[in-house]
Structure formats: C-alpha cells, structure tokens
C-alpha cells in the first residue's frame, strides 16, 4: 500500500524542509515520535527497510500507524 507522505529532508546545512514522497507503508516495521527539529514540529520517525525516515504527522499516516501498531501517536 503506497501513501503520499511528507519526508523531512536537510536541504542545506540547518535548512530542513518537507518534500513529497510516495512510500510503501507495508514496509514500515516501527515508529516513534520525533524530537523537535529546527523549528519544524509535528514529526514522526518511521523505521523502514533497515533505516529511519522522519515524516510529517498527517491524519492518514497516523491512523495507519495507530491501527497497525496499536500505539497512539499524538497529532498536535
């Protein structure tokens, strides 16, 4: 199942921005709330394919993660 997500990326030193990515969420094997990063709140770390990605908290992905892993993530 592929979801449209906003991936947090470092564009230049100390310049973080969200970029759109289409990710197969069935490959996610865990997640955690992300620490506050460079004036960009509302992020979630997902663990996928042996690595970690930081994504924007969006209703559709939070619902999927909460249902799949039965671990609530706050959407503030």
PDB file of N, CA, C and O in Angstrom, residues 13-69:
ATOM      1  N   UNK A  13      22.850  22.964   5.076  1.00  0.00           N
ATOM      2  CA  UNK A  13      23.146  22.940   6.499  1.00  0.00           C
ATOM      3  C   UNK A  13      22.127  23.792   7.254  1.00  0.00           C
ATOM      4  O   UNK A  13      21.916  24.961   6.929  1.00  0.00           O
ATOM      5  N   UNK A  14      21.490  23.200   8.230  1.00  0.00           N
ATOM      6  CA  UNK A  14      20.483  23.861   9.064  1.00  0.00           C
ATOM      7  C   UNK A  14      19.259  24.348   8.292  1.00  0.00           C
ATOM      8  O   UNK A  14      18.547  25.237   8.741  1.00  0.00           O
ATOM      9  N   UNK A  15      18.988  23.804   7.134  1.00  0.00           N
ATOM     10  CA  UNK A  15      17.790  24.137   6.363  1.00  0.00           C
ATOM     11  C   UNK A  15      17.001  22.857   6.128  1.00  0.00           C
ATOM     12  O   UNK A  15      17.343  22.060   5.257  1.00  0.00           O
ATOM     13  N   UNK A  16      15.970  22.640   6.936  1.00  0.00           N
ATOM     14  CA  UNK A  16      15.146  21.437   6.870  1.00  0.00           C
ATOM     15  C   UNK A  16      13.820  21.775   6.208  1.00  0.00           C
ATOM     16  O   UNK A  16      13.193  22.776   6.529  1.00  0.00           O
ATOM     17  N   UNK A  17      13.393  20.923   5.289  1.00  0.00           N
ATOM     18  CA  UNK A  17      12.119  21.126   4.599  1.00  0.00           C
ATOM     19  C   UNK A  17      11.444  19.780   4.369  1.00  0.00           C
ATOM     20  O   UNK A  17      12.108  18.746   4.282  1.00  0.00           O
ATOM     21  N   UNK A  18      10.119  19.826   4.266  1.00  0.00           N
ATOM     22  CA  UNK A  18       9.369  18.629   3.894  1.00  0.00           C
ATOM     23  C   UNK A  18       9.292  18.528   2.384  1.00  0.00           C
ATOM     24  O   UNK A  18       9.077  19.518   1.690  1.00  0.00           O
ATOM     25  N   UNK A  19       9.475  17.324   1.883  1.00  0.00           N
ATOM     26  CA  UNK A  19       9.359  17.038   0.452  1.00  0.00           C
ATOM     27  C   UNK A  19       8.418  15.855   0.273  1.00  0.00           C
ATOM     28  O   UNK A  19       8.444  14.911   1.051  1.00  0.00           O
ATOM     29  N   UNK A  20       7.610  15.890  -0.751  1.00  0.00           N
ATOM     30  CA  UNK A  20       6.643  14.831  -1.017  1.00  0.00           C
ATOM     31  C   UNK A  20       7.348  13.565  -1.491  1.00  0.00           C
ATOM     32  O   UNK A  20       8.250  13.618  -2.324  1.00  0.00           O
ATOM     33  N   UNK A  21       6.912  12.433  -0.925  1.00  0.00           N
ATOM     34  CA  UNK A  21       7.443  11.133  -1.329  1.00  0.00           C
ATOM     35  C   UNK A  21       6.303  10.116  -1.289  1.00  0.00           C
ATOM     36  O   UNK A  21       5.387  10.239  -0.465  1.00  0.00           O
ATOM     37  N   UNK A  22       6.346   9.148  -2.163  1.00  0.00           N
ATOM     38  CA  UNK A  22       5.360   8.072  -2.181  1.00  0.00           C
ATOM     39  C   UNK A  22       6.057   6.835  -1.622  1.00  0.00           C
ATOM     40  O   UNK A  22       7.041   6.366  -2.187  1.00  0.00           O
ATOM     41  N   UNK A  23       5.539   6.332  -0.491  1.00  0.00           N
ATOM     42  CA  UNK A  23       6.222   5.275   0.255  1.00  0.00           C
ATOM     43  C   UNK A  23       5.290   4.090   0.463  1.00  0.00           C
ATOM     44  O   UNK A  23       4.116   4.261   0.810  1.00  0.00           O
ATOM     45  N   UNK A  24       5.822   2.887   0.274  1.00  0.00           N
ATOM     46  CA  UNK A  24       5.088   1.648   0.548  1.00  0.00           C
ATOM     47  C   UNK A  24       5.060   1.456   2.066  1.00  0.00           C
ATOM     48  O   UNK A  24       6.042   1.008   2.658  1.00  0.00           O
ATOM     49  N   UNK A  25       3.946   1.814   2.692  1.00  0.00           N
ATOM     50  CA  UNK A  25       3.857   1.786   4.151  1.00  0.00           C
ATOM     51  C   UNK A  25       3.823   0.370   4.719  1.00  0.00           C
ATOM     52  O   UNK A  25       4.047   0.175   5.914  1.00  0.00           O
ATOM     53  N   UNK A  26       3.586  -0.634   3.885  1.00  0.00           N
ATOM     54  CA  UNK A  26       3.600  -2.015   4.383  1.00  0.00           C
ATOM     55  C   UNK A  26       5.011  -2.440   4.797  1.00  0.00           C
ATOM     56  O   UNK A  26       5.178  -3.422   5.512  1.00  0.00           O
ATOM     57  N   UNK A  27       6.015  -1.685   4.380  1.00  0.00           N
ATOM     58  CA  UNK A  27       7.409  -1.984   4.734  1.00  0.00           C
ATOM     59  C   UNK A  27       7.824  -1.364   6.070  1.00  0.00           C
ATOM     60  O   UNK A  27       8.923  -1.601   6.549  1.00  0.00           O
ATOM     61  N   UNK A  28       6.962  -0.524   6.667  1.00  0.00           N
ATOM     62  CA  UNK A  28       7.270   0.096   7.962  1.00  0.00           C
ATOM     63  C   UNK A  28       7.200  -0.964   9.044  1.00  0.00           C
ATOM     64  O   UNK A  28       6.238  -1.729   9.121  1.00  0.00           O
ATOM     65  N   UNK A  29       8.232  -1.047   9.880  1.00  0.00           N
ATOM     66  CA  UNK A  29       8.227  -2.029  10.959  1.00  0.00           C
ATOM     67  C   UNK A  29       8.248  -1.400  12.345  1.00  0.00           C
ATOM     68  O   UNK A  29       8.319  -2.104  13.352  1.00  0.00           O
ATOM     69  N   UNK A  30       8.105  -0.090  12.432  1.00  0.00           N
ATOM     70  CA  UNK A  30       8.033   0.579  13.726  1.00  0.00           C
ATOM     71  C   UNK A  30       8.016   2.079  13.547  1.00  0.00           C
ATOM     72  O   UNK A  30       8.254   2.598  12.457  1.00  0.00           O
ATOM     73  N   UNK A  31       7.720   2.777  14.647  1.00  0.00           N
ATOM     74  CA  UNK A  31       7.723   4.235  14.603  1.00  0.00           C
ATOM     75  C   UNK A  31       7.844   4.786  16.015  1.00  0.00           C
ATOM     76  O   UNK A  31       7.635   4.083  16.996  1.00  0.00           O
ATOM     77  N   UNK A  32       8.194   6.056  16.091  1.00  0.00           N
ATOM     78  CA  UNK A  32       8.290   6.762  17.349  1.00  0.00           C
ATOM     79  C   UNK A  32       8.067   8.246  17.090  1.00  0.00           C
ATOM     80  O   UNK A  32       8.269   8.713  15.964  1.00  0.00           O
ATOM     81  N   UNK A  33       7.675   8.974  18.118  1.00  0.00           N
ATOM     82  CA  UNK A  33       7.573  10.421  17.961  1.00  0.00           C
ATOM     83  C   UNK A  33       8.970  10.979  17.743  1.00  0.00           C
ATOM     84  O   UNK A  33       9.925  10.541  18.365  1.00  0.00           O
ATOM     85  N   UNK A  34       9.080  11.950  16.870  1.00  0.00           N
ATOM     86  CA  UNK A  34      10.383  12.545  16.561  1.00  0.00           C
ATOM     87  C   UNK A  34      10.620  13.740  17.477  1.00  0.00           C
ATOM     88  O   UNK A  34       9.684  14.447  17.822  1.00  0.00           O
ATOM     89  N   UNK A  35      11.857  13.967  17.835  1.00  0.00           N
ATOM     90  CA  UNK A  35      12.162  15.167  18.611  1.00  0.00           C
ATOM     91  C   UNK A  35      11.950  16.412  17.752  1.00  0.00           C
ATOM     92  O   UNK A  35      11.966  16.350  16.525  1.00  0.00           O
ATOM     93  N   UNK A  36      11.773  17.523  18.403  1.00  0.00           N
ATOM     94  CA  UNK A  36      11.595  18.804  17.718  1.00  0.00           C
ATOM     95  C   UNK A  36      12.845  19.110  16.898  1.00  0.00           C
ATOM     96  O   UNK A  36      13.954  19.065  17.404  1.00  0.00           O
ATOM     97  N   UNK A  37      12.674  19.396  15.616  1.00  0.00           N
ATOM     98  CA  UNK A  37      13.798  19.624  14.719  1.00  0.00           C
ATOM     99  C   UNK A  37      13.704  21.009  14.085  1.00  0.00           C
ATOM    100  O   UNK A  37      12.733  21.304  13.395  1.00  0.00           O
ATOM    101  N   UNK A  38      14.683  21.849  14.334  1.00  0.00           N
ATOM    102  CA  UNK A  38      14.875  23.110  13.596  1.00  0.00           C
ATOM    103  C   UNK A  38      13.568  23.838  13.277  1.00  0.00           C
ATOM    104  O   UNK A  38      13.221  24.053  12.124  1.00  0.00           O
ATOM    105  N   UNK A  39      12.817  24.197  14.302  1.00  0.00           N
ATOM    106  CA  UNK A  39      11.566  24.935  14.117  1.00  0.00           C
ATOM    107  C   UNK A  39      10.532  24.177  13.289  1.00  0.00           C
ATOM    108  O   UNK A  39       9.659  24.786  12.675  1.00  0.00           O
ATOM    109  N   UNK A  40      10.637  22.864  13.212  1.00  0.00           N
ATOM    110  CA  UNK A  40       9.668  22.065  12.467  1.00  0.00           C
ATOM    111  C   UNK A  40       9.073  21.030  13.425  1.00  0.00           C
ATOM    112  O   UNK A  40       9.658  19.986  13.664  1.00  0.00           O
ATOM    113  N   UNK A  41       7.898  21.341  13.987  1.00  0.00           N
ATOM    114  CA  UNK A  41       7.254  20.402  14.901  1.00  0.00           C
ATOM    115  C   UNK A  41       6.450  19.343  14.138  1.00  0.00           C
ATOM    116  O   UNK A  41       6.441  19.326  12.904  1.00  0.00           O
ATOM    117  N   UNK A  42       5.778  18.503  14.881  1.00  0.00           N
ATOM    118  CA  UNK A  42       4.810  17.553  14.311  1.00  0.00           C
ATOM    119  C   UNK A  42       5.434  16.516  13.388  1.00  0.00           C
ATOM    120  O   UNK A  42       4.948  16.273  12.285  1.00  0.00           O
ATOM    121  N   UNK A  43       6.505  15.905  13.839  1.00  0.00           N
ATOM    122  CA  UNK A  43       7.159  14.881  13.032  1.00  0.00           C
ATOM    123  C   UNK A  43       7.079  13.521  13.721  1.00  0.00           C
ATOM    124  O   UNK A  43       6.972  13.422  14.939  1.00  0.00           O
ATOM    125  N   UNK A  44       7.130  12.475  12.913  1.00  0.00           N
ATOM    126  CA  UNK A  44       7.148  11.090  13.377  1.00  0.00           C
ATOM    127  C   UNK A  44       8.322  10.403  12.694  1.00  0.00           C
ATOM    128  O   UNK A  44       8.548  10.594  11.501  1.00  0.00           O
ATOM    129  N   UNK A  45       9.084   9.607  13.448  1.00  0.00           N
ATOM    130  CA  UNK A  45      10.135   8.784  12.855  1.00  0.00           C
ATOM    131  C   UNK A  45       9.527   7.432  12.518  1.00  0.00           C
ATOM    132  O   UNK A  45       8.906   6.804  13.373  1.00  0.00           O
ATOM    133  N   UNK A  46       9.715   6.997  11.278  1.00  0.00           N
ATOM    134  CA  UNK A  46       9.287   5.651  10.888  1.00  0.00           C
ATOM    135  C   UNK A  46      10.525   4.826  10.582  1.00  0.00           C
ATOM    136  O   UNK A  46      11.534   5.343  10.093  1.00  0.00           O
ATOM    137  N   UNK A  47      10.446   3.560  10.896  1.00  0.00           N
ATOM    138  CA  UNK A  47      11.537   2.631  10.632  1.00  0.00           C
ATOM    139  C   UNK A  47      11.105   1.757   9.464  1.00  0.00           C
ATOM    140  O   UNK A  47      10.077   1.078   9.518  1.00  0.00           O
ATOM    141  N   UNK A  48      11.905   1.809   8.402  1.00  0.00           N
ATOM    142  CA  UNK A  48      11.528   1.163   7.157  1.00  0.00           C
ATOM    143  C   UNK A  48      12.781   0.702   6.421  1.00  0.00           C
ATOM    144  O   UNK A  48      13.758   1.443   6.331  1.00  0.00           O
ATOM    145  N   UNK A  49      12.758  -0.529   5.941  1.00  0.00           N
ATOM    146  CA  UNK A  49      13.848  -1.088   5.120  1.00  0.00           C
ATOM    147  C   UNK A  49      15.219  -0.906   5.767  1.00  0.00           C
ATOM    148  O   UNK A  49      16.183  -0.540   5.098  1.00  0.00           O
ATOM    149  N   UNK A  50      15.316  -1.126   7.063  1.00  0.00           N
ATOM    150  CA  UNK A  50      16.600  -1.047   7.749  1.00  0.00           C
ATOM    151  C   UNK A  50      17.070   0.354   8.072  1.00  0.00           C
ATOM    152  O   UNK A  50      18.182   0.546   8.546  1.00  0.00           O
ATOM    153  N   UNK A  51      16.249   1.353   7.835  1.00  0.00           N
ATOM    154  CA  UNK A  51      16.630   2.736   8.114  1.00  0.00           C
ATOM    155  C   UNK A  51      15.516   3.485   8.818  1.00  0.00           C
ATOM    156  O   UNK A  51      14.489   2.919   9.178  1.00  0.00           O
ATOM    157  N   UNK A  52      15.730   4.771   9.001  1.00  0.00           N
ATOM    158  CA  UNK A  52      14.741   5.616   9.639  1.00  0.00           C
ATOM    159  C   UNK A  52      14.487   6.836   8.767  1.00  0.00           C
ATOM    160  O   UNK A  52      15.412   7.387   8.175  1.00  0.00           O
ATOM    161  N   UNK A  53      13.219   7.246   8.693  1.00  0.00           N
ATOM    162  CA  UNK A  53      12.820   8.451   7.985  1.00  0.00           C
ATOM    163  C   UNK A  53      11.975   9.290   8.923  1.00  0.00           C
ATOM    164  O   UNK A  53      11.217   8.746   9.724  1.00  0.00           O
ATOM    165  N   UNK A  54      12.068  10.586   8.799  1.00  0.00           N
ATOM    166  CA  UNK A  54      11.229  11.481   9.573  1.00  0.00           C
ATOM    167  C   UNK A  54      10.180  12.055   8.638  1.00  0.00           C
ATOM    168  O   UNK A  54      10.508  12.582   7.572  1.00  0.00           O
ATOM    169  N   UNK A  55       8.914  11.909   9.038  1.00  0.00           N
ATOM    170  CA  UNK A  55       7.810  12.363   8.204  1.00  0.00           C
ATOM    171  C   UNK A  55       6.904  13.305   8.991  1.00  0.00           C
ATOM    172  O   UNK A  55       6.898  13.303  10.224  1.00  0.00           O
ATOM    173  N   UNK A  56       6.126  14.084   8.275  1.00  0.00           N
ATOM    174  CA  UNK A  56       5.154  14.986   8.867  1.00  0.00           C
ATOM    175  C   UNK A  56       3.989  14.177   9.419  1.00  0.00           C
ATOM    176  O   UNK A  56       3.529  13.221   8.784  1.00  0.00           O
ATOM    177  N   UNK A  57       3.502  14.562  10.599  1.00  0.00           N
ATOM    178  CA  UNK A  57       2.298  13.930  11.136  1.00  0.00           C
ATOM    179  C   UNK A  57       1.118  14.381  10.288  1.00  0.00           C
ATOM    180  O   UNK A  57       0.790  15.551  10.240  1.00  0.00           O
ATOM    181  N   UNK A  58       0.501  13.434   9.618  1.00  0.00           N
ATOM    182  CA  UNK A  58      -0.695  13.687   8.822  1.00  0.00           C
ATOM    183  C   UNK A  58      -1.736  12.658   9.250  1.00  0.00           C
ATOM    184  O   UNK A  58      -1.389  11.526   9.615  1.00  0.00           O
ATOM    185  N   UNK A  59      -2.998  13.040   9.205  1.00  0.00           N
ATOM    186  CA  UNK A  59      -4.057  12.171   9.711  1.00  0.00           C
ATOM    187  C   UNK A  59      -4.019  10.767   9.109  1.00  0.00           C
ATOM    188  O   UNK A  59      -4.160   9.782   9.822  1.00  0.00           O
ATOM    189  N   UNK A  60      -3.829  10.655   7.795  1.00  0.00           N
ATOM    190  CA  UNK A  60      -3.885   9.336   7.158  1.00  0.00           C
ATOM    191  C   UNK A  60      -2.756   8.418   7.617  1.00  0.00           C
ATOM    192  O   UNK A  60      -2.990   7.230   7.850  1.00  0.00           O
ATOM    193  N   UNK A  61      -1.560   8.923   7.791  1.00  0.00           N
ATOM    194  CA  UNK A  61      -0.462   8.054   8.229  1.00  0.00           C
ATOM    195  C   UNK A  61      -0.567   7.768   9.725  1.00  0.00           C
ATOM    196  O   UNK A  61      -0.261   6.665  10.177  1.00  0.00           O
ATOM    197  N   UNK A  62      -1.017   8.736  10.522  1.00  0.00           N
ATOM    198  CA  UNK A  62      -1.194   8.483  11.954  1.00  0.00           C
ATOM    199  C   UNK A  62      -2.245   7.404  12.186  1.00  0.00           C
ATOM    200  O   UNK A  62      -2.061   6.515  13.022  1.00  0.00           O
ATOM    201  N   UNK A  63      -3.337   7.463  11.446  1.00  0.00           N
ATOM    202  CA  UNK A  63      -4.377   6.437  11.559  1.00  0.00           C
ATOM    203  C   UNK A  63      -3.811   5.066  11.200  1.00  0.00           C
ATOM    204  O   UNK A  63      -4.023   4.084  11.913  1.00  0.00           O
ATOM    205  N   UNK A  64      -3.069   4.994  10.105  1.00  0.00           N
ATOM    206  CA  UNK A  64      -2.468   3.726   9.684  1.00  0.00           C
ATOM    207  C   UNK A  64      -1.507   3.187  10.751  1.00  0.00           C
ATOM    208  O   UNK A  64      -1.572   2.020  11.120  1.00  0.00           O
ATOM    209  N   UNK A  65      -0.615   4.027  11.243  1.00  0.00           N
ATOM    210  CA  UNK A  65       0.365   3.586  12.244  1.00  0.00           C
ATOM    211  C   UNK A  65      -0.314   3.147  13.536  1.00  0.00           C
ATOM    212  O   UNK A  65       0.056   2.117  14.123  1.00  0.00           O
ATOM    213  N   UNK A  66      -1.301   3.907  13.989  1.00  0.00           N
ATOM    214  CA  UNK A  66      -2.007   3.562  15.222  1.00  0.00           C
ATOM    215  C   UNK A  66      -2.763   2.243  15.091  1.00  0.00           C
ATOM    216  O   UNK A  66      -2.768   1.435  16.015  1.00  0.00           O
ATOM    217  N   UNK A  67      -3.391   2.002  13.958  1.00  0.00           N
ATOM    218  CA  UNK A  67      -4.108   0.750  13.742  1.00  0.00           C
ATOM    219  C   UNK A  67      -3.152  -0.432  13.607  1.00  0.00           C
ATOM    220  O   UNK A  67      -3.385  -1.500  14.158  1.00  0.00           O
ATOM    221  N   UNK A  68      -2.078  -0.236  12.890  1.00  0.00           N
ATOM    222  CA  UNK A  68      -1.137  -1.342  12.644  1.00  0.00           C
ATOM    223  C   UNK A  68      -0.338  -1.709  13.886  1.00  0.00           C
ATOM    224  O   UNK A  68      -0.111  -2.880  14.152  1.00  0.00           O
ATOM    225  N   UNK A  69       0.104  -0.724  14.638  1.00  0.00           N
ATOM    226  CA  UNK A  69       0.990  -0.991  15.759  1.00  0.00           C
ATOM    227  C   UNK A  69       0.325  -0.829  17.119  1.00  0.00           C
ATOM    228  O   UNK A  69       0.957  -1.075  18.138  1.00  0.00           O
TER     229      UNK A  69
END
